[in-house]
CSV table of C-alpha atoms in Angstrom, one decimal:
chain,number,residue,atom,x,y,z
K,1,UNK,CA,0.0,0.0,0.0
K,2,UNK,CA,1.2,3.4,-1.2
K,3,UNK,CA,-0.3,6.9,0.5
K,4,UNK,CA,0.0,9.7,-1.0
K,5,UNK,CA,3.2,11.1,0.5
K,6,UNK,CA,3.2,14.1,2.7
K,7,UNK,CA,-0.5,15.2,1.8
K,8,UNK,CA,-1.5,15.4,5.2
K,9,UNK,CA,0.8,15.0,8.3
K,10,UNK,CA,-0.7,11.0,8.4
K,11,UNK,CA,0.3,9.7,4.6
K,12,UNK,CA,3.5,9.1,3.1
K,13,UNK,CA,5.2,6.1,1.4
K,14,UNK,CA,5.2,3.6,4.6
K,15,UNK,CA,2.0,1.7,5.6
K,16,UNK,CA,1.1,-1.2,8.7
K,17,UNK,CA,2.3,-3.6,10.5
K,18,UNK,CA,0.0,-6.6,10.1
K,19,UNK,CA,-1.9,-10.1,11.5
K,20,UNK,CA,-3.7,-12.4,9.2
K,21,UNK,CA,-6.1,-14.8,10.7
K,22,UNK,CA,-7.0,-17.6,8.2
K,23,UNK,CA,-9.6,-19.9,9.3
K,24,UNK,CA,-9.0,-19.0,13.0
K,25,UNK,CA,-9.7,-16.2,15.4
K,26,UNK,CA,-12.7,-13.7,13.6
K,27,UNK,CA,-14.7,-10.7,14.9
K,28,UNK,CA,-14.5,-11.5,18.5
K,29,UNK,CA,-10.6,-12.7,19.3
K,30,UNK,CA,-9.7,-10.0,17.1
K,31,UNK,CA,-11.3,-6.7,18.2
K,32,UNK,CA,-10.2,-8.1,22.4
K,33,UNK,CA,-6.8,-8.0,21.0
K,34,UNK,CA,-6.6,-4.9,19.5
K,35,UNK,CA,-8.4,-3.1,22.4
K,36,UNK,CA,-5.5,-5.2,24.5
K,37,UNK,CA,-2.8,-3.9,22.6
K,38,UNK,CA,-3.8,0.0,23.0
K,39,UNK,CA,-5.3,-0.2,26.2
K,40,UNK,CA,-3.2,-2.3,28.3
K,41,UNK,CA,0.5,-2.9,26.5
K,42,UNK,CA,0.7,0.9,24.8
K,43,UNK,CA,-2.0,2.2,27.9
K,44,UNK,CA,-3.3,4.4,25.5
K,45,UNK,CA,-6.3,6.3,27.3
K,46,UNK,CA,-9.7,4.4,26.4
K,47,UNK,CA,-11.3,7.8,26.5
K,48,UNK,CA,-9.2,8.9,23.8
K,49,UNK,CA,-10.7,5.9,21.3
K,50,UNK,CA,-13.7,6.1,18.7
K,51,UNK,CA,-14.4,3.1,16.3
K,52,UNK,CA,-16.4,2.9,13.3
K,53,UNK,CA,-18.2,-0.4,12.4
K,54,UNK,CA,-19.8,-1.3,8.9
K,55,UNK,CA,-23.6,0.2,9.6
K,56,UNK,CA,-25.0,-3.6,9.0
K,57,UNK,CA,-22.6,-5.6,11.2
K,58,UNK,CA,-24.3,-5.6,14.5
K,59,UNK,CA,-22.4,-8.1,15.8
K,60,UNK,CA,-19.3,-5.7,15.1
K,61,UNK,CA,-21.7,-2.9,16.9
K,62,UNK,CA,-22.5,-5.6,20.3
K,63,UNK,CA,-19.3,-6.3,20.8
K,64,UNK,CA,-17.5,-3.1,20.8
K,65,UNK,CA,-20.9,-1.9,23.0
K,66,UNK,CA,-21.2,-4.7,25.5
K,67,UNK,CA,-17.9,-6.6,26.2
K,68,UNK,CA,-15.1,-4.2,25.8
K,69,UNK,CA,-17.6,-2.1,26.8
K,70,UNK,CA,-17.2,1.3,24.6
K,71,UNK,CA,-19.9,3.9,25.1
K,72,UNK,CA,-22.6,3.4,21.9
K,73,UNK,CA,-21.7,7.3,21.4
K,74,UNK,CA,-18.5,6.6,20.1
K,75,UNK,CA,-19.0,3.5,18.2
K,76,UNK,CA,-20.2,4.8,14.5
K,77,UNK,CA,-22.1,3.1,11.7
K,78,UNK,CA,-20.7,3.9,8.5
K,79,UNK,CA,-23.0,2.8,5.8
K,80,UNK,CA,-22.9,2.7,1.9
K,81,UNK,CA,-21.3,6.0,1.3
K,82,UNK,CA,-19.9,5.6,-2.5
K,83,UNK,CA,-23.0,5.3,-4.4
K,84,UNK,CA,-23.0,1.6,-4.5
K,85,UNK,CA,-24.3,-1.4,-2.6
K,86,UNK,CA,-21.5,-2.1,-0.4
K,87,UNK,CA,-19.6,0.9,-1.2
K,88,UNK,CA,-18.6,2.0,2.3
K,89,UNK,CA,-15.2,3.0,4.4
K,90,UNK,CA,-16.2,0.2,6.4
K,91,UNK,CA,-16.8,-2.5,4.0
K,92,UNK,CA,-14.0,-4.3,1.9
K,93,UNK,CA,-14.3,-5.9,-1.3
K,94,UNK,CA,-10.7,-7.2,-3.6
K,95,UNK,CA,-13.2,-6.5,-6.2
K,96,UNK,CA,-17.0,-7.4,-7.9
K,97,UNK,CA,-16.7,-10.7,-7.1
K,98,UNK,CA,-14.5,-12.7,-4.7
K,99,UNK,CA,-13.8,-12.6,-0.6
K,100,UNK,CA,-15.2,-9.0,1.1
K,101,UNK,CA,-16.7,-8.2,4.1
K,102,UNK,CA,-17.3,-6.0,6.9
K,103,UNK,CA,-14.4,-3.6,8.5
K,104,UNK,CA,-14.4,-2.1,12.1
K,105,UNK,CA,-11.5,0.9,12.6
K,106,UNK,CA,-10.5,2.6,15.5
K,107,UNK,CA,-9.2,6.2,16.1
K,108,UNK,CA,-7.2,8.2,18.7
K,109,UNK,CA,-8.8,11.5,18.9
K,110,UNK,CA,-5.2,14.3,19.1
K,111,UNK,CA,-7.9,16.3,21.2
K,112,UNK,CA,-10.0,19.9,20.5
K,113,UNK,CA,-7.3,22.0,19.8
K,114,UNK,CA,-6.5,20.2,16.3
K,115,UNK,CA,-9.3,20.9,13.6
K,116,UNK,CA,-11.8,18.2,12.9
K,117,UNK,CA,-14.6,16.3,13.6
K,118,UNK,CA,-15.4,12.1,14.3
K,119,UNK,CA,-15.7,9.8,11.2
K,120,UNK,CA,-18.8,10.3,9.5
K,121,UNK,CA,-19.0,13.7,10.3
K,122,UNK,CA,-18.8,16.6,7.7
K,123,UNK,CA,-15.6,17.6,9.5
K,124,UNK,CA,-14.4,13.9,9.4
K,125,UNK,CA,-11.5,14.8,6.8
K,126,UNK,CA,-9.5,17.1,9.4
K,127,UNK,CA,-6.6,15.4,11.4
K,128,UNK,CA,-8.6,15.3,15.5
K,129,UNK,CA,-9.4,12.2,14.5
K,130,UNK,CA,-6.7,9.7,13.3
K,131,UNK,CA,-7.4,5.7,12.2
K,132,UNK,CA,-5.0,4.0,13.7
K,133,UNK,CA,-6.1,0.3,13.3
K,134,UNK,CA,-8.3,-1.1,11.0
K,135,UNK,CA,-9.7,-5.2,11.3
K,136,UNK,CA,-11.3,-6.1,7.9
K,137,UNK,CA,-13.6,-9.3,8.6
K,138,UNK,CA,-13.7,-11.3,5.2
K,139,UNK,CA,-16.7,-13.6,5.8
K,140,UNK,CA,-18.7,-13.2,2.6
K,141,UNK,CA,-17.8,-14.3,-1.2
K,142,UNK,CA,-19.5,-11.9,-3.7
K,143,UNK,CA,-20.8,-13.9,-6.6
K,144,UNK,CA,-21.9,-11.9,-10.3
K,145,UNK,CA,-24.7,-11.2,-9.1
K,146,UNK,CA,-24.1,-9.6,-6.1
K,147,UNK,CA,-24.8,-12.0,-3.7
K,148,UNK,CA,-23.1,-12.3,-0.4
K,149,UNK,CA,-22.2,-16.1,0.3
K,150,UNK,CA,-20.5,-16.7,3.9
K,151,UNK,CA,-17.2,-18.0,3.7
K,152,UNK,CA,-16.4,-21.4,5.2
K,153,UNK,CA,-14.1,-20.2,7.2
K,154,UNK,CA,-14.3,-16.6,7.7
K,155,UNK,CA,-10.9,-14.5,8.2
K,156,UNK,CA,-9.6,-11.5,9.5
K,157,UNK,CA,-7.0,-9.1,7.9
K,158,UNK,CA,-5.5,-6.4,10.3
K,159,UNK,CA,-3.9,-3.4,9.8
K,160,UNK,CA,-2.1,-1.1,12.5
K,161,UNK,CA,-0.8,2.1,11.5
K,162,UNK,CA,3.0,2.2,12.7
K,163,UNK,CA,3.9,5.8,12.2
K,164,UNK,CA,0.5,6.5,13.8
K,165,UNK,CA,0.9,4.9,16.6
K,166,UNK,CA,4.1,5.9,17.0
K,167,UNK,CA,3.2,9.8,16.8
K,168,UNK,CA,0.5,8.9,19.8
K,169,UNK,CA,3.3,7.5,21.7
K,170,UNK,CA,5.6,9.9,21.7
K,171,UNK,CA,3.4,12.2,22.0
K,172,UNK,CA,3.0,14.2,18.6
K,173,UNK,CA,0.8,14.6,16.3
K,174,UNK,CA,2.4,14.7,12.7
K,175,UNK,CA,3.9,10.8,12.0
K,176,UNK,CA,7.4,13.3,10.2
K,177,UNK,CA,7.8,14.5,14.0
K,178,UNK,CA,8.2,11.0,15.6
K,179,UNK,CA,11.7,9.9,16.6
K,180,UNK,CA,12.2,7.7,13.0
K,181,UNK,CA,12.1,10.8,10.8
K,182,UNK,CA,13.5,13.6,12.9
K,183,UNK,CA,17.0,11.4,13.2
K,184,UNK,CA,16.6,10.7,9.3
K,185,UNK,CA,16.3,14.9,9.2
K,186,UNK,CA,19.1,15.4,11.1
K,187,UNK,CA,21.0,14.3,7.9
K,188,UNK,CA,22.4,10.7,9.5
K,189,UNK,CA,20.0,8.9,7.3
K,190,UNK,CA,20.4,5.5,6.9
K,191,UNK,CA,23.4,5.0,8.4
K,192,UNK,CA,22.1,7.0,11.7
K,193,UNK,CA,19.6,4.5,12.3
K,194,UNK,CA,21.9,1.5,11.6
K,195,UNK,CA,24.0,2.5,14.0
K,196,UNK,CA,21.2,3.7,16.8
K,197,UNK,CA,18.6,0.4,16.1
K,198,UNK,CA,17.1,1.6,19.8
K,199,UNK,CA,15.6,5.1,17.8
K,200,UNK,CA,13.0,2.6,15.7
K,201,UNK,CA,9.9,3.4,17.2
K,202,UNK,CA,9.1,-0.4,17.1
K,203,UNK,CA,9.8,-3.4,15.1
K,204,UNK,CA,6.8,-5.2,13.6
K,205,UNK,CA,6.5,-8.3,11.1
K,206,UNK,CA,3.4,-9.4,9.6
K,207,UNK,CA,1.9,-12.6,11.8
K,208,UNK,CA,-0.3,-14.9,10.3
K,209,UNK,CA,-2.4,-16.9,12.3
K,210,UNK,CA,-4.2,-20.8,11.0
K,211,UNK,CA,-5.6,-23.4,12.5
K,212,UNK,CA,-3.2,-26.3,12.6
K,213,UNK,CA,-3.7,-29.4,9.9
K,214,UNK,CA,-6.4,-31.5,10.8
């Protein structure tokens, strides 16, 4: 995945780190972990969170509502908002036909002194509001018709924005102020950060998680 670079203090040329459930953990495993990850391991303030789920999935909605226990308030139903069936910011498709479903994201809100409102909002394009993780939960197949089939065995592609979480970390809000880019601006480049490994925000690898052969 490419952004365009430097368009807004959030894009440029790097993308997520990323977990691929095939066949194993879905909507429930993987929304617990994520809330785990920022809430607990980073202790990022829960407060501080707003999610978007696709306006359909109410399991999605229930979930984020009643076990991890997010106030209905700040868990938003995004429905078809590109003209289309399906067409949504919270629904995933590879194209017409093929493996699609549902996605949930979640935000850290930078706080009211940064322009811009929630997602869904008319504001939503300002930088308050920054998507930070994104689970897409491919349970459907799309035939030519349109038809949603369910999946066998549903999966779950997740997406974490590194930069972005790396900004809220440290305590920024543009990803070119974290501590990666500010030692790369310093003129060391490359060879600054292979000698100083420790000023890498973190280091993620893609995981990929399967039930085991039967």
């Amino acid at each position: 995945m490419t952004w365009k670079m430097s368009a807004t203090p959030r894009h440029h040329t790097f993308s997520r780190c990323w977990a691929i459930s095939f066949g194993d953990y879905f909507k429930r495993d993987a929304i617990k972990y994520a809330w785990e990850l920022l809430t607990e391991v980073f202790r990022l303030p829960p407060d501080k969170l707003w999610v978007t789920v696709y306006a359909e999935d109410d399991e999605a909605f229930e979930i984020w509502t009643t076990e991890i226990g997010l106030p209905s308030e700040r868990v938003i139903r995004i429905g078809d908002n590109k003209g289309a069936r399906y067409a949504s910011d919270n629904f995933w498709m590879m194209g017409d036909t093929g493996p699609c479903g549902p996605c949930t994201e979640i935000f850290y809100d930078h706080g009211e002194h940064i322009w811009g409102g929630p997602p869904g909002s008319e504001d939503q394009d300002g930088d308050r509001y920054i998507e930070i993780w994104n689970n897409v939960f491919m349970q459907f197949n799309a035939d030519e018709a349109g038809v949603m089939h369910p999946l066998p065995k549903p999966s779950v592609d997740t997406g974490m924005g590194l930069e972005r979480v790396s900004a809220v970390l440290q305590g920024v809000h543009a990803n070119y102020e974290i501590d990666l880019f500010r030692h790369t601006d310093r003129g060391g480049g490359a060879r600054d950060l292979g000698r100083r490994p420790d000023s890498l925000p973190c280091a993620c690898w893609p995981t990929i998680s399967a039930p085991a052969p039967s």
